[in-house]
PDB file of C-alpha atoms in Angstrom:
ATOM      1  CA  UNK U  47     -26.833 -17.672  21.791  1.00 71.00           C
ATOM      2  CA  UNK U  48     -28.774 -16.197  19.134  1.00 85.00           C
ATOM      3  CA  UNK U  49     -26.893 -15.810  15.855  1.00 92.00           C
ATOM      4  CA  UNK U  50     -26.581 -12.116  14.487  1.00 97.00           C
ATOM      5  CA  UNK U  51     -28.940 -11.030  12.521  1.00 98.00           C
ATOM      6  CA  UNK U  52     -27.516 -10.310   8.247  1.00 98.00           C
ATOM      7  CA  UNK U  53     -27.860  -8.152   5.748  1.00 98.00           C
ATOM      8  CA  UNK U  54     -26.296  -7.747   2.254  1.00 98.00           C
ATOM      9  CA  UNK U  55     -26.022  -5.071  -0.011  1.00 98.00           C
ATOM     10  CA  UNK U  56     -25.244  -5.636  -3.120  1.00 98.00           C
ATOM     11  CA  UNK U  57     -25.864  -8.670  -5.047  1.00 98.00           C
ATOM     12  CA  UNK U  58     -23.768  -9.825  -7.515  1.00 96.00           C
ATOM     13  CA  UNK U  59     -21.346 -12.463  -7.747  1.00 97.00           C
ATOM     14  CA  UNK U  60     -19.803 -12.237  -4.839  1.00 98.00           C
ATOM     15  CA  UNK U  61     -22.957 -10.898  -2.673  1.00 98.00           C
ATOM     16  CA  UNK U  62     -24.732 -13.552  -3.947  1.00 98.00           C
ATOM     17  CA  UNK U  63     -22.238 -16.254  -3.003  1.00 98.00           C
ATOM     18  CA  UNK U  64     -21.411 -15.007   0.832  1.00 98.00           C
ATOM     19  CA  UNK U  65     -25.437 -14.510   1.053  1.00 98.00           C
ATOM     20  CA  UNK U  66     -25.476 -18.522  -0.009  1.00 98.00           C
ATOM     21  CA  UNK U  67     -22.872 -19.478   2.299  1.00 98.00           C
ATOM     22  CA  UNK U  68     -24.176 -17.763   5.579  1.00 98.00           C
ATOM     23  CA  UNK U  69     -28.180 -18.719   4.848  1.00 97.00           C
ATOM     24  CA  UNK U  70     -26.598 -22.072   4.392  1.00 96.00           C
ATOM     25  CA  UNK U  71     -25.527 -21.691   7.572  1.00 96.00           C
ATOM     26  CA  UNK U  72     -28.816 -20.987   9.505  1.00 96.00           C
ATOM     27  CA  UNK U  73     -28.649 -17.194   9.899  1.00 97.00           C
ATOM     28  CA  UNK U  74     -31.477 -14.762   9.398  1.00 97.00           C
ATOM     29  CA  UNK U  75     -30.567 -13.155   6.453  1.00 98.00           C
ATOM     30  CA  UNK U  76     -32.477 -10.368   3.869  1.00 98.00           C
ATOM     31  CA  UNK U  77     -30.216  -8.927   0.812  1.00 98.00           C
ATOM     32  CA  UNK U  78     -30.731  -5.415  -1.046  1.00 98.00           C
ATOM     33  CA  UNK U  79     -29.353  -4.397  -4.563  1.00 97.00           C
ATOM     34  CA  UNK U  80     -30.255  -1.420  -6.847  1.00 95.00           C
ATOM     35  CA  UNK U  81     -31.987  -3.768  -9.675  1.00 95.00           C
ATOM     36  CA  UNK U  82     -34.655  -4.961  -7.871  1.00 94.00           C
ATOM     37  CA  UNK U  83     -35.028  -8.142  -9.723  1.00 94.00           C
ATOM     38  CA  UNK U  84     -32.379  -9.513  -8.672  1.00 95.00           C
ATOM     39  CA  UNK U  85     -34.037  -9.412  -4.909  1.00 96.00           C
ATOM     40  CA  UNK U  86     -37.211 -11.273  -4.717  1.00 94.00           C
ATOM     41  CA  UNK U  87     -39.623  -9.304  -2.676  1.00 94.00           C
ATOM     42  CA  UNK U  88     -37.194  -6.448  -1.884  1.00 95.00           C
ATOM     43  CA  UNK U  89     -37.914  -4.264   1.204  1.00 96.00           C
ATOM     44  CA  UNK U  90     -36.555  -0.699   0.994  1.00 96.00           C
ATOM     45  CA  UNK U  91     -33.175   0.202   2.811  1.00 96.00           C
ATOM     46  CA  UNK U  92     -35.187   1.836   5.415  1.00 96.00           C
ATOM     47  CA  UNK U  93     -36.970  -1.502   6.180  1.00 97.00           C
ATOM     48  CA  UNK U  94     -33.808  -3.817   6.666  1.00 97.00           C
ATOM     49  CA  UNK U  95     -30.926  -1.441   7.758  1.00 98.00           C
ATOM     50  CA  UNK U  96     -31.901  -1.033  11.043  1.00 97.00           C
ATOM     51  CA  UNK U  97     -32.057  -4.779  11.755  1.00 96.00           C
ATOM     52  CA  UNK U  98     -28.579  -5.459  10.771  1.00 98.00           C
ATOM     53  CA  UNK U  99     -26.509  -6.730  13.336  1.00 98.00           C
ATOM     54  CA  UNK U 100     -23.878  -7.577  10.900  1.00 98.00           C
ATOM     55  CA  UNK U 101     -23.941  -6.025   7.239  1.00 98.00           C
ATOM     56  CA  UNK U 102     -22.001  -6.648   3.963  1.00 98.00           C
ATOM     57  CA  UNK U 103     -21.244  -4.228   1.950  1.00 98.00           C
ATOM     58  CA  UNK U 104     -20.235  -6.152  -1.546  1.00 98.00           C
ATOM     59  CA  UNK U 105     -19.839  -2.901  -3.239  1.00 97.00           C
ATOM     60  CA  UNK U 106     -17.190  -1.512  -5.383  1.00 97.00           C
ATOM     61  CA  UNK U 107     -15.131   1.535  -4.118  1.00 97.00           C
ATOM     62  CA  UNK U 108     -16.419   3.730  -6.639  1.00 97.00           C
ATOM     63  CA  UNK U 109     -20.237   2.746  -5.742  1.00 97.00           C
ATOM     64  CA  UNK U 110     -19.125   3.437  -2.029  1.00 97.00           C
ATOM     65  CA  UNK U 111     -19.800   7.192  -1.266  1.00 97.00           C
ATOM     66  CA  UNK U 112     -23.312   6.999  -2.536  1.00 97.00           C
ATOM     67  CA  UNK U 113     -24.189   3.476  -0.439  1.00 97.00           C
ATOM     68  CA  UNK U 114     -22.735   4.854   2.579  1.00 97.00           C
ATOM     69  CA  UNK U 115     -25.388   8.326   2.139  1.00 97.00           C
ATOM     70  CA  UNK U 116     -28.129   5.886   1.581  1.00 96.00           C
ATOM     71  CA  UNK U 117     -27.446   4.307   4.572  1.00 97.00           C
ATOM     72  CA  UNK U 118     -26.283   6.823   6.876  1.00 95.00           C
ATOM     73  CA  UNK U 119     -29.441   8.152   8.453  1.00 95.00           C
ATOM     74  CA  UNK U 120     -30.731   3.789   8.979  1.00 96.00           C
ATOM     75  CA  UNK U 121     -27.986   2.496  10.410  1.00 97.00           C
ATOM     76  CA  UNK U 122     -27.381   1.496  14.133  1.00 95.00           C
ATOM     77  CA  UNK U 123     -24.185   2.468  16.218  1.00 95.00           C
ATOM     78  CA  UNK U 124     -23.794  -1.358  17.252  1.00 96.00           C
ATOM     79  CA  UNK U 125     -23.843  -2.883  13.555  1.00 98.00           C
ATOM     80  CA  UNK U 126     -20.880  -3.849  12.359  1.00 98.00           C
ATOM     81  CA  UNK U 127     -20.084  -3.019   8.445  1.00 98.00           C
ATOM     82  CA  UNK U 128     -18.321  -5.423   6.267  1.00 98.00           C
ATOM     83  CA  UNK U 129     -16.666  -3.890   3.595  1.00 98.00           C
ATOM     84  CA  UNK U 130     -15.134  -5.991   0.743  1.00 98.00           C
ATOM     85  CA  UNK U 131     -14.421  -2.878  -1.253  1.00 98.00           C
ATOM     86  CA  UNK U 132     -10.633  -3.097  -2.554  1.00 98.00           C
ATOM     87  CA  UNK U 133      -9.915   0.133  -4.771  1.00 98.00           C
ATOM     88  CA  UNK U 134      -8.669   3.231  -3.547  1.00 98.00           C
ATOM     89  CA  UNK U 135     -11.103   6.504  -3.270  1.00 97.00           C
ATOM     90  CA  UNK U 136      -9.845   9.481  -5.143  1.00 96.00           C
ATOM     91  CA  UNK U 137      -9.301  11.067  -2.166  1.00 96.00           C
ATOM     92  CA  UNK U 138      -6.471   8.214  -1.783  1.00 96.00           C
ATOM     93  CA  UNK U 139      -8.650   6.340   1.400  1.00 97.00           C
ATOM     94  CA  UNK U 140      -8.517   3.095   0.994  1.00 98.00           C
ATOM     95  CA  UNK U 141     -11.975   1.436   1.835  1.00 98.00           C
ATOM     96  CA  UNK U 142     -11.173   1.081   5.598  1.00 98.00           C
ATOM     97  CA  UNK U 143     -10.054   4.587   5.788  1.00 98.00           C
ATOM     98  CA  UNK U 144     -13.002   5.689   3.693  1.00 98.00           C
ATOM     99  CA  UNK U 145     -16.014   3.755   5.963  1.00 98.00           C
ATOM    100  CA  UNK U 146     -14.181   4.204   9.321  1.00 98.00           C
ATOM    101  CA  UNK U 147     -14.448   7.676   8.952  1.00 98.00           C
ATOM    102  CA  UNK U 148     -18.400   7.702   7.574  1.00 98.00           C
ATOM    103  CA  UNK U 149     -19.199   5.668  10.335  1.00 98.00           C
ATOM    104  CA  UNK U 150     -17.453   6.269  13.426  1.00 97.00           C
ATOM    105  CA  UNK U 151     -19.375   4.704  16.096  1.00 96.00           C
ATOM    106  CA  UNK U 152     -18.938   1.282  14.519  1.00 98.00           C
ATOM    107  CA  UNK U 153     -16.938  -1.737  14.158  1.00 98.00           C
ATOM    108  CA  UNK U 154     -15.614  -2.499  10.607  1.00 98.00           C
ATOM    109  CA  UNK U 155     -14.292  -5.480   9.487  1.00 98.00           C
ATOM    110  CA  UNK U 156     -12.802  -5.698   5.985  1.00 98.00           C
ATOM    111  CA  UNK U 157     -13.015  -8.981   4.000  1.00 98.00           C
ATOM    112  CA  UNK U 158      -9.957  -9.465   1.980  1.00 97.00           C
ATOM    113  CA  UNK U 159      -8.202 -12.597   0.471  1.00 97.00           C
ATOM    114  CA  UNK U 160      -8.226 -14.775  -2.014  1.00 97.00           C
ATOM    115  CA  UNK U 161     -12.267 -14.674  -2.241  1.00 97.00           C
ATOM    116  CA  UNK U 162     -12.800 -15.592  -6.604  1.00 97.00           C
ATOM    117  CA  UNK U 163     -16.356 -15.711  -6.373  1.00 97.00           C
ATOM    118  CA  UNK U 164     -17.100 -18.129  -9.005  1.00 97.00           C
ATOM    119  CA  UNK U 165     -14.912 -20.463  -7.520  1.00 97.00           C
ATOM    120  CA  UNK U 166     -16.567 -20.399  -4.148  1.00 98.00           C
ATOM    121  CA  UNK U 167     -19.706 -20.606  -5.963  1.00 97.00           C
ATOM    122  CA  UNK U 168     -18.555 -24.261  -6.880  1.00 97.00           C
ATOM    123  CA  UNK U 169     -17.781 -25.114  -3.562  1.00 97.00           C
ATOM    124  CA  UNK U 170     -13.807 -24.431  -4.603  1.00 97.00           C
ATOM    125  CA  UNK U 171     -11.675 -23.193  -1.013  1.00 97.00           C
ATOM    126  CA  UNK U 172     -11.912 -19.267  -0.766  1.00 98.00           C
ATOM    127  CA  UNK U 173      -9.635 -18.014   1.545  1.00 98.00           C
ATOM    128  CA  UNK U 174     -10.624 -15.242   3.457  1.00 98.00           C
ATOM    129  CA  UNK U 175      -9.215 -12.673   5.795  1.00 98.00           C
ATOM    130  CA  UNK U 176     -11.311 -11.181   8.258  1.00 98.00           C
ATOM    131  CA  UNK U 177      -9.413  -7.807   9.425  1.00 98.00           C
ATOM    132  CA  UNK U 178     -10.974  -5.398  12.637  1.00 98.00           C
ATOM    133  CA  UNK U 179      -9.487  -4.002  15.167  1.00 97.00           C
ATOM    134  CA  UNK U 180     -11.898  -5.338  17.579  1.00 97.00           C
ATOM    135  CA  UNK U 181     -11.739  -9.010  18.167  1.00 97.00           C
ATOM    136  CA  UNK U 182     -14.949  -9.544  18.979  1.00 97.00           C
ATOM    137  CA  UNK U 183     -16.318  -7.999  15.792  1.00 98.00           C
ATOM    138  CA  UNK U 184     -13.909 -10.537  13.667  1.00 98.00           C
ATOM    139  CA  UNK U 185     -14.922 -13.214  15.174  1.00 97.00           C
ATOM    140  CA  UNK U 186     -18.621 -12.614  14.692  1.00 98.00           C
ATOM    141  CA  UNK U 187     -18.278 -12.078  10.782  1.00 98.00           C
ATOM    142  CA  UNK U 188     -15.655 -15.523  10.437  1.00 98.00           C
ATOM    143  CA  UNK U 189     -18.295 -17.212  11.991  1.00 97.00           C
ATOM    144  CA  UNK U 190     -21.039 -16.733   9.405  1.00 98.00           C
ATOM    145  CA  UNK U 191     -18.703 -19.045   7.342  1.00 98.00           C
ATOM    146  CA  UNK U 192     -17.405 -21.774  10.336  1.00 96.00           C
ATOM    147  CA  UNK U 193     -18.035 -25.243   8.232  1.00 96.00           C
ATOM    148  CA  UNK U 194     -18.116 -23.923   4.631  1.00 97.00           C
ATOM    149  CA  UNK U 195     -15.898 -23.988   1.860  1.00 98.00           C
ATOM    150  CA  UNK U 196     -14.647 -20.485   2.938  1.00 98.00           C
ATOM    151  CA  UNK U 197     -10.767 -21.232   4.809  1.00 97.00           C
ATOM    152  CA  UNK U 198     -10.787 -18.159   7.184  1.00 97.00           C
ATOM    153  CA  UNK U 199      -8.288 -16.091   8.764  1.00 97.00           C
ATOM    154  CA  UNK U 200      -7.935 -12.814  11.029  1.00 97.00           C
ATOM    155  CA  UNK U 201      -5.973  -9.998  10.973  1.00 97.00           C
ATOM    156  CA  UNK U 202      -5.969  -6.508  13.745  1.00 96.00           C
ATOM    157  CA  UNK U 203      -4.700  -4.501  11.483  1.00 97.00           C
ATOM    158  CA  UNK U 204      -7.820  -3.797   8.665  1.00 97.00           C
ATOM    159  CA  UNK U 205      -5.847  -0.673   7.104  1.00 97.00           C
ATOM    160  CA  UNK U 206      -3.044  -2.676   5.949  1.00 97.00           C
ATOM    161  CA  UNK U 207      -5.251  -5.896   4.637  1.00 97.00           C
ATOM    162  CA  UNK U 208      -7.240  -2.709   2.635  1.00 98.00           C
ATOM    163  CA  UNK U 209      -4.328  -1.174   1.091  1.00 98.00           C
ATOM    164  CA  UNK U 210      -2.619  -4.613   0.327  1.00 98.00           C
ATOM    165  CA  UNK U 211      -5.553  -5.966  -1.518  1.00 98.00           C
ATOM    166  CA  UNK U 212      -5.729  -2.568  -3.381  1.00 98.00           C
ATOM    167  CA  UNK U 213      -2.225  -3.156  -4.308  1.00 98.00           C
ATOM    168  CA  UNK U 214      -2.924  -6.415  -5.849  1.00 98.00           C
ATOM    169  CA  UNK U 215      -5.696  -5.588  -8.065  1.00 98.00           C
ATOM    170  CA  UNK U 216      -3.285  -2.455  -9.317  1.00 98.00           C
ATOM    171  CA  UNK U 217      -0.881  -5.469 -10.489  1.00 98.00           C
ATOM    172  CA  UNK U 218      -3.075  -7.816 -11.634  1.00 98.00           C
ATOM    173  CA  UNK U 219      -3.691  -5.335 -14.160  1.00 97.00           C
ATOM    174  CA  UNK U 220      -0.481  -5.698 -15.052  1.00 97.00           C
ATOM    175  CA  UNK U 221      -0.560  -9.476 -15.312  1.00 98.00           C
ATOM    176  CA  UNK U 222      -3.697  -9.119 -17.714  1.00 98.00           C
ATOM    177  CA  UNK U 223      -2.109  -6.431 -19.955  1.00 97.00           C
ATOM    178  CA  UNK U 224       1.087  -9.207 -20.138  1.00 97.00           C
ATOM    179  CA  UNK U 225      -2.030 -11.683 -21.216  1.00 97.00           C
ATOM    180  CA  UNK U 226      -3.135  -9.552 -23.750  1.00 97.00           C
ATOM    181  CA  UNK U 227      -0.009  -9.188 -25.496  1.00 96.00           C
ATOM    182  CA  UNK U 228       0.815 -12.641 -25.606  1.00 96.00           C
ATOM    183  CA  UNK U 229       3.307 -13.082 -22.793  1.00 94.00           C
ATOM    184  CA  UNK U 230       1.909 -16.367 -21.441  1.00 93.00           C
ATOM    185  CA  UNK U 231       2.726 -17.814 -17.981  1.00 94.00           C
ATOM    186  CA  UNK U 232       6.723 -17.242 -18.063  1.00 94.00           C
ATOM    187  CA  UNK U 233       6.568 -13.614 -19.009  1.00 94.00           C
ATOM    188  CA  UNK U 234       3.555 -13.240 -16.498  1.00 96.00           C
ATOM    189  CA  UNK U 235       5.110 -14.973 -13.632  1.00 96.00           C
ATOM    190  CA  UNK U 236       7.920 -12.644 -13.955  1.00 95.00           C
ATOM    191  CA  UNK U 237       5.187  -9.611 -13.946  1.00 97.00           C
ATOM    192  CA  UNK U 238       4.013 -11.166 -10.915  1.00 97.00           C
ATOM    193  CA  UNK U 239       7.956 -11.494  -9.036  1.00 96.00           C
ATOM    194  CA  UNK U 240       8.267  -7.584  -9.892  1.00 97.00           C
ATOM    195  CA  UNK U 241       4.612  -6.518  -8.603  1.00 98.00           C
ATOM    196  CA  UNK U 242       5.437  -7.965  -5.178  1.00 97.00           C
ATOM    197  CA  UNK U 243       8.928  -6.607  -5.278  1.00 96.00           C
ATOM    198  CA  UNK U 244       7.349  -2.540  -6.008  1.00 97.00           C
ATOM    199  CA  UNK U 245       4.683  -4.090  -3.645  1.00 98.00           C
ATOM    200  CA  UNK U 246       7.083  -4.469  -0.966  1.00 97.00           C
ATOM    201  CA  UNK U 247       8.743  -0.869  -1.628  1.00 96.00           C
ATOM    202  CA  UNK U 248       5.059   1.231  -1.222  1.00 96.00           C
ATOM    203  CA  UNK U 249       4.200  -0.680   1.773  1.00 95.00           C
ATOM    204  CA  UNK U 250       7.399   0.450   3.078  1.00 93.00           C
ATOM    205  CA  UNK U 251       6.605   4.207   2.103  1.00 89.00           C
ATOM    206  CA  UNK U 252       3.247   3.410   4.102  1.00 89.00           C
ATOM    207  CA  UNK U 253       5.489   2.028   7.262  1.00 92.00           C
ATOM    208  CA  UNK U 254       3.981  -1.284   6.776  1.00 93.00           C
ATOM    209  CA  UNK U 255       6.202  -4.722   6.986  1.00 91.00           C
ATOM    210  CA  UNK U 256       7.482  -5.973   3.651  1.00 89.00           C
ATOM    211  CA  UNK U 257       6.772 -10.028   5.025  1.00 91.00           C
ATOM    212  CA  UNK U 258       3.063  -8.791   5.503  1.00 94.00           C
ATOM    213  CA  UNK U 259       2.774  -8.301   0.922  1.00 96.00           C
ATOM    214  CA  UNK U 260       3.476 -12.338   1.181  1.00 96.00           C
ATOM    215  CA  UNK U 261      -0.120 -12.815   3.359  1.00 95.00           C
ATOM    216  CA  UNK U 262      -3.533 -13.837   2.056  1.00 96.00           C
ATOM    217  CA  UNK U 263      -4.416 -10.320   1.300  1.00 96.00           C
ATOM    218  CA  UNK U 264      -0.719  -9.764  -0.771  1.00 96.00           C
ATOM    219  CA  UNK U 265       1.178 -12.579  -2.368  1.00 97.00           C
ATOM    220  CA  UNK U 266      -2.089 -15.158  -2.061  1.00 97.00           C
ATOM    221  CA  UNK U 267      -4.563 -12.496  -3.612  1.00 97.00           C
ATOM    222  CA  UNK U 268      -2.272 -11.771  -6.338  1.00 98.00           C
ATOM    223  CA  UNK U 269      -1.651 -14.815  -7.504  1.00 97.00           C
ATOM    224  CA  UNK U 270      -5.258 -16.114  -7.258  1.00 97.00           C
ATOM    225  CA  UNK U 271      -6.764 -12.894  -9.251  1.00 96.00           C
ATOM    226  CA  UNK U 272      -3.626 -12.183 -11.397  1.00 97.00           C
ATOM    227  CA  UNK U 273      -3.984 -15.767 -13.275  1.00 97.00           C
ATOM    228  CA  UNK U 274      -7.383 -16.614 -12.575  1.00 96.00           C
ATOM    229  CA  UNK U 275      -9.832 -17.157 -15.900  1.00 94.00           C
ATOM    230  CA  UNK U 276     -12.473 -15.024 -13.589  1.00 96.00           C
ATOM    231  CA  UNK U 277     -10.867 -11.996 -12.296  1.00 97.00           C
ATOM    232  CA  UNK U 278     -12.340  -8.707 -14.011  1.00 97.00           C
ATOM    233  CA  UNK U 279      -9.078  -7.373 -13.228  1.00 97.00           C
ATOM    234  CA  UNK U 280      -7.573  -9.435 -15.853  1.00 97.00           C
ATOM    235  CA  UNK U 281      -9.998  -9.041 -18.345  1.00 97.00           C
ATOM    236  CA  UNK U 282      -9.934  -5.152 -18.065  1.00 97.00           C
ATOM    237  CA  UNK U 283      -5.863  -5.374 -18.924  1.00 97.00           C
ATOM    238  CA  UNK U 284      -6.961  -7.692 -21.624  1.00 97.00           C
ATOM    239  CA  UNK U 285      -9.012  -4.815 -22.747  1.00 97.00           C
ATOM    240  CA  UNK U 286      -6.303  -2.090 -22.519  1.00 96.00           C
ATOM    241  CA  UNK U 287      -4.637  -4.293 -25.750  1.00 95.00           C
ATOM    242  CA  UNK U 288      -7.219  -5.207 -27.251  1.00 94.00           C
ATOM    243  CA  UNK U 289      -9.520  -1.764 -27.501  1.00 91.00           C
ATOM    244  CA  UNK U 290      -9.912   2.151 -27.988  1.00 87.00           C
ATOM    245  CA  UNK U 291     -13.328   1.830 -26.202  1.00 89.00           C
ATOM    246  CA  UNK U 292     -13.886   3.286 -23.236  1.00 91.00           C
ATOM    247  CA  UNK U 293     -12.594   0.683 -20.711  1.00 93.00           C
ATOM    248  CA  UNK U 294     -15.003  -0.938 -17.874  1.00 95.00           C
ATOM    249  CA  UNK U 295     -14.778  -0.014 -14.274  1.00 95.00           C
ATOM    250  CA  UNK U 296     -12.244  -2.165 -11.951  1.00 97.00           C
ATOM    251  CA  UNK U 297     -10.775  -1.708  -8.395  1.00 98.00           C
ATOM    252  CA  UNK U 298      -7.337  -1.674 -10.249  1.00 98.00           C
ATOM    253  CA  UNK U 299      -8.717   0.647 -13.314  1.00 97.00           C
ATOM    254  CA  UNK U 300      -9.726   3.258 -10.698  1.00 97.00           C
ATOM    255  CA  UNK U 301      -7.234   2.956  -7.969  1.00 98.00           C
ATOM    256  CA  UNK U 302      -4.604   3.894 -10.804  1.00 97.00           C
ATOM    257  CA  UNK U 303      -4.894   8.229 -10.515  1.00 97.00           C
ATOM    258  CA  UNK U 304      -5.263   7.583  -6.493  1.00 97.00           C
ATOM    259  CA  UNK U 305      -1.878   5.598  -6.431  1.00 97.00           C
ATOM    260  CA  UNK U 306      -0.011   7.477  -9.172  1.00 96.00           C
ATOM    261  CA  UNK U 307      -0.437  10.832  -6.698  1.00 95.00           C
ATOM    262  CA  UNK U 308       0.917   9.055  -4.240  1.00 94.00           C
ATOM    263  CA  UNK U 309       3.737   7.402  -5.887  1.00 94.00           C
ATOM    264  CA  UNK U 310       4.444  11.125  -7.576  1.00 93.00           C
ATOM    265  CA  UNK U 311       7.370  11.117 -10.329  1.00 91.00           C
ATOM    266  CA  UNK U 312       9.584   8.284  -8.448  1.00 91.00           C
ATOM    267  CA  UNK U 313      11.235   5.850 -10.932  1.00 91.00           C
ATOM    268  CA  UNK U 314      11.435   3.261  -8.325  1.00 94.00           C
ATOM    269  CA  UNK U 315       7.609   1.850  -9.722  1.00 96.00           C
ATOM    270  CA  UNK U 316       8.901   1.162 -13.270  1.00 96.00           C
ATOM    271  CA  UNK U 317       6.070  -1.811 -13.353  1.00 97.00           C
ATOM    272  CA  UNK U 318       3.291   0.418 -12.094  1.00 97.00           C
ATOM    273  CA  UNK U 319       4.459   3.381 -14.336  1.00 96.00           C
ATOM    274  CA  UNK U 320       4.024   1.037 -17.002  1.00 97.00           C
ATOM    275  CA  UNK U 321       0.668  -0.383 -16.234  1.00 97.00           C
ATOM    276  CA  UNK U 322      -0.490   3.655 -15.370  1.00 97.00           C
ATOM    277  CA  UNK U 323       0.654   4.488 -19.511  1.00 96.00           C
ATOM    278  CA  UNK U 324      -0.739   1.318 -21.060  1.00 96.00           C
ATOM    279  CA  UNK U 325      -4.394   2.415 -19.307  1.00 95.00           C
ATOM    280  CA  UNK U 326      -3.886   5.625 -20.294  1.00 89.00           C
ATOM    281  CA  UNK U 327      -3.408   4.429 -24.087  1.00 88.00           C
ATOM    282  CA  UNK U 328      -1.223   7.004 -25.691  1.00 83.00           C
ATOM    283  CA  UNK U 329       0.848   4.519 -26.604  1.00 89.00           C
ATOM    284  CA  UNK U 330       0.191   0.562 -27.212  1.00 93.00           C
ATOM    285  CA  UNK U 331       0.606  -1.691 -24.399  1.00 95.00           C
ATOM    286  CA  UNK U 332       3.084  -3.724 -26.072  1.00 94.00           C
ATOM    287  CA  UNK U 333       5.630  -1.554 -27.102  1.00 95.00           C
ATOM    288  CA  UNK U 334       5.536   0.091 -22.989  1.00 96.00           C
ATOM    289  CA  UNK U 335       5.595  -3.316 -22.141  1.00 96.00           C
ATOM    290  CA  UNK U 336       8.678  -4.352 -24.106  1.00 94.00           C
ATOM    291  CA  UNK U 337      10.152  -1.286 -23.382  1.00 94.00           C
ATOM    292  CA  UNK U 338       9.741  -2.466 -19.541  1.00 95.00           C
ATOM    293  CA  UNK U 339      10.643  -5.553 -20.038  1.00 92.00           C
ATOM    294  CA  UNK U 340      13.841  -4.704 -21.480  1.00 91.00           C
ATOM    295  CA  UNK U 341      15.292  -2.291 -18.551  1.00 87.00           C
ATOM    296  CA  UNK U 342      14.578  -5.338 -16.374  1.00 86.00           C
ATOM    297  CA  UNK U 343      16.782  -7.374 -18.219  1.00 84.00           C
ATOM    298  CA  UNK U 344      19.774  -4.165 -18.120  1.00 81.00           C
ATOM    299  CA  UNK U 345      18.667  -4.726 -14.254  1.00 75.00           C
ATOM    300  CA  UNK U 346      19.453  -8.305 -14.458  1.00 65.00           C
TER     301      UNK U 346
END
């Protein structure tokens, strides 16, 4: 049978690495990104949209709404759209919400997981979770990696693998603001134990399973991003200490005002609250932190 037929959009680190991995793997593949450089030879959207039989969107949720208006008017009913997206839309859709309802008429599979792309880059495991309703659809887009470095999984429910991996990012804010102050792997693991505990309580708000937070696209995710040397997640809670600048874009940075109008004024979220006033810097992030740290030892 004649493999589908690829398409990226956007090509930075992790673009770059999936478009890599699934050339390596004998597919007919043509990229797109809006510096031109970095595309050799770069036909226009109009060109390679149509042709798509599978396409990646490795775009970040804030870049979203004006991709999916750029492609609208190209794209065919029978493509199916990978989105690895994992920040909330101010409208508080996560990604799946957010291109399921731009593009009704097609399949969408969201790539979640463990997926550092700098690690899969050097042919470290990346585990991946490959979430659709529609099995067929999964099972075309976990194919494009069969024999790589890429450890893959499914999942039928793409809504919950979206919000989950939103969730994570959120934390691993947190972990990288406990960096920043100087709270070193102890402190940080016990960041990490209370992000999947408030983790656990807004997935029940959602009506999701708490054991589901402890999957590739919770617990895994987490871990891997929340300590990881390469996670821009980290480094923007790094930057909450460390600056007065304005602070770089990150799924977690932005998914912050989304998630704080959905958690409202509960005190249940004491971690989250805390990461939400640190980014907001009226106050430094080491005196909220150590006044956080300190009701979790009255707690204790």
């Amino acid at each position: 049978m004649k493999k589908p037929h690829v398409v990226v959009l956007g090509m930075g680190e992790i673009g770059t690495v999936l478009f890599s991995l699934v050339k390596k793997r004998g597919y007919s593949i043509e990229a797109w990104d809006k510096v031109p450089q970095k595309v050799p030879h770069q036909k226009s959207l109009f060109e390679i949209i149509p042709k798509a039989d599978i396409l990646f969107l490795c775009i970040p949720s804030w870049n979203l709404p004006n991709v999916v208006k750029s492609i609208g008017p190209f794209i065919h009913k029978q493509t199916i759209i990978v989105g690895l997206a994992k920040g909330l839309q101010a409208t508080k859709e996560t990604p799946y919400t957010f291109l399921s309802n731009s593009f009704p008429h097609n399949e969408v599979v969201m790539l979640g997981g463990a997926m550092l792309a700098e690690e899969v880059a050097l042919g470290m495991p990346g585990i991946a979770v490959f979430a659709g309703k529609k099995e067929s659809a999964r099972v075309l887009v976990k194919d494009c990696f069969k024999n790589t470095n890429v450890v893959s999984f499914e999942s039928k429910d793409p809504e919950v693998n979206s919000f989950l991996s939103i969730l994570k990012n959120v934390y691993a804010l947190g972990l990288g603001i406990g960096d920043g102050i100087g709270w070193g792997g102890n402190g940080r693991a016990l960041l990490a134990l209370e992000a999947l505990k408030e983790m656990e309580l807004l997935c029940s708000l959602k009506g999701i399973k708490k054991d589901l937070v402890y999957g590739q696209s919770g617990f895994v995710d987490l871990i891997a991003t929340g300590f990881s040397v390469y996670s821009k997640n980290v480094e923007v809670g790094k930057l909450i200490v460390s600056t007065k600048k304005t602070l770089p874009n990150s799924e977690g940075l932005v998914s912050l005002e989304p998630l704080k109008k959905i958690i409202g004024s509960s005190s249940s979220f004491p971690l989250f609250n805390a990461i939400y006033q640190a980014a907001l810097r009226k106050e430094k992030a080491g005196v909220i932190f150590s006044r956080y740290i300190k009701k979790i030892q009255q707690k204790g």
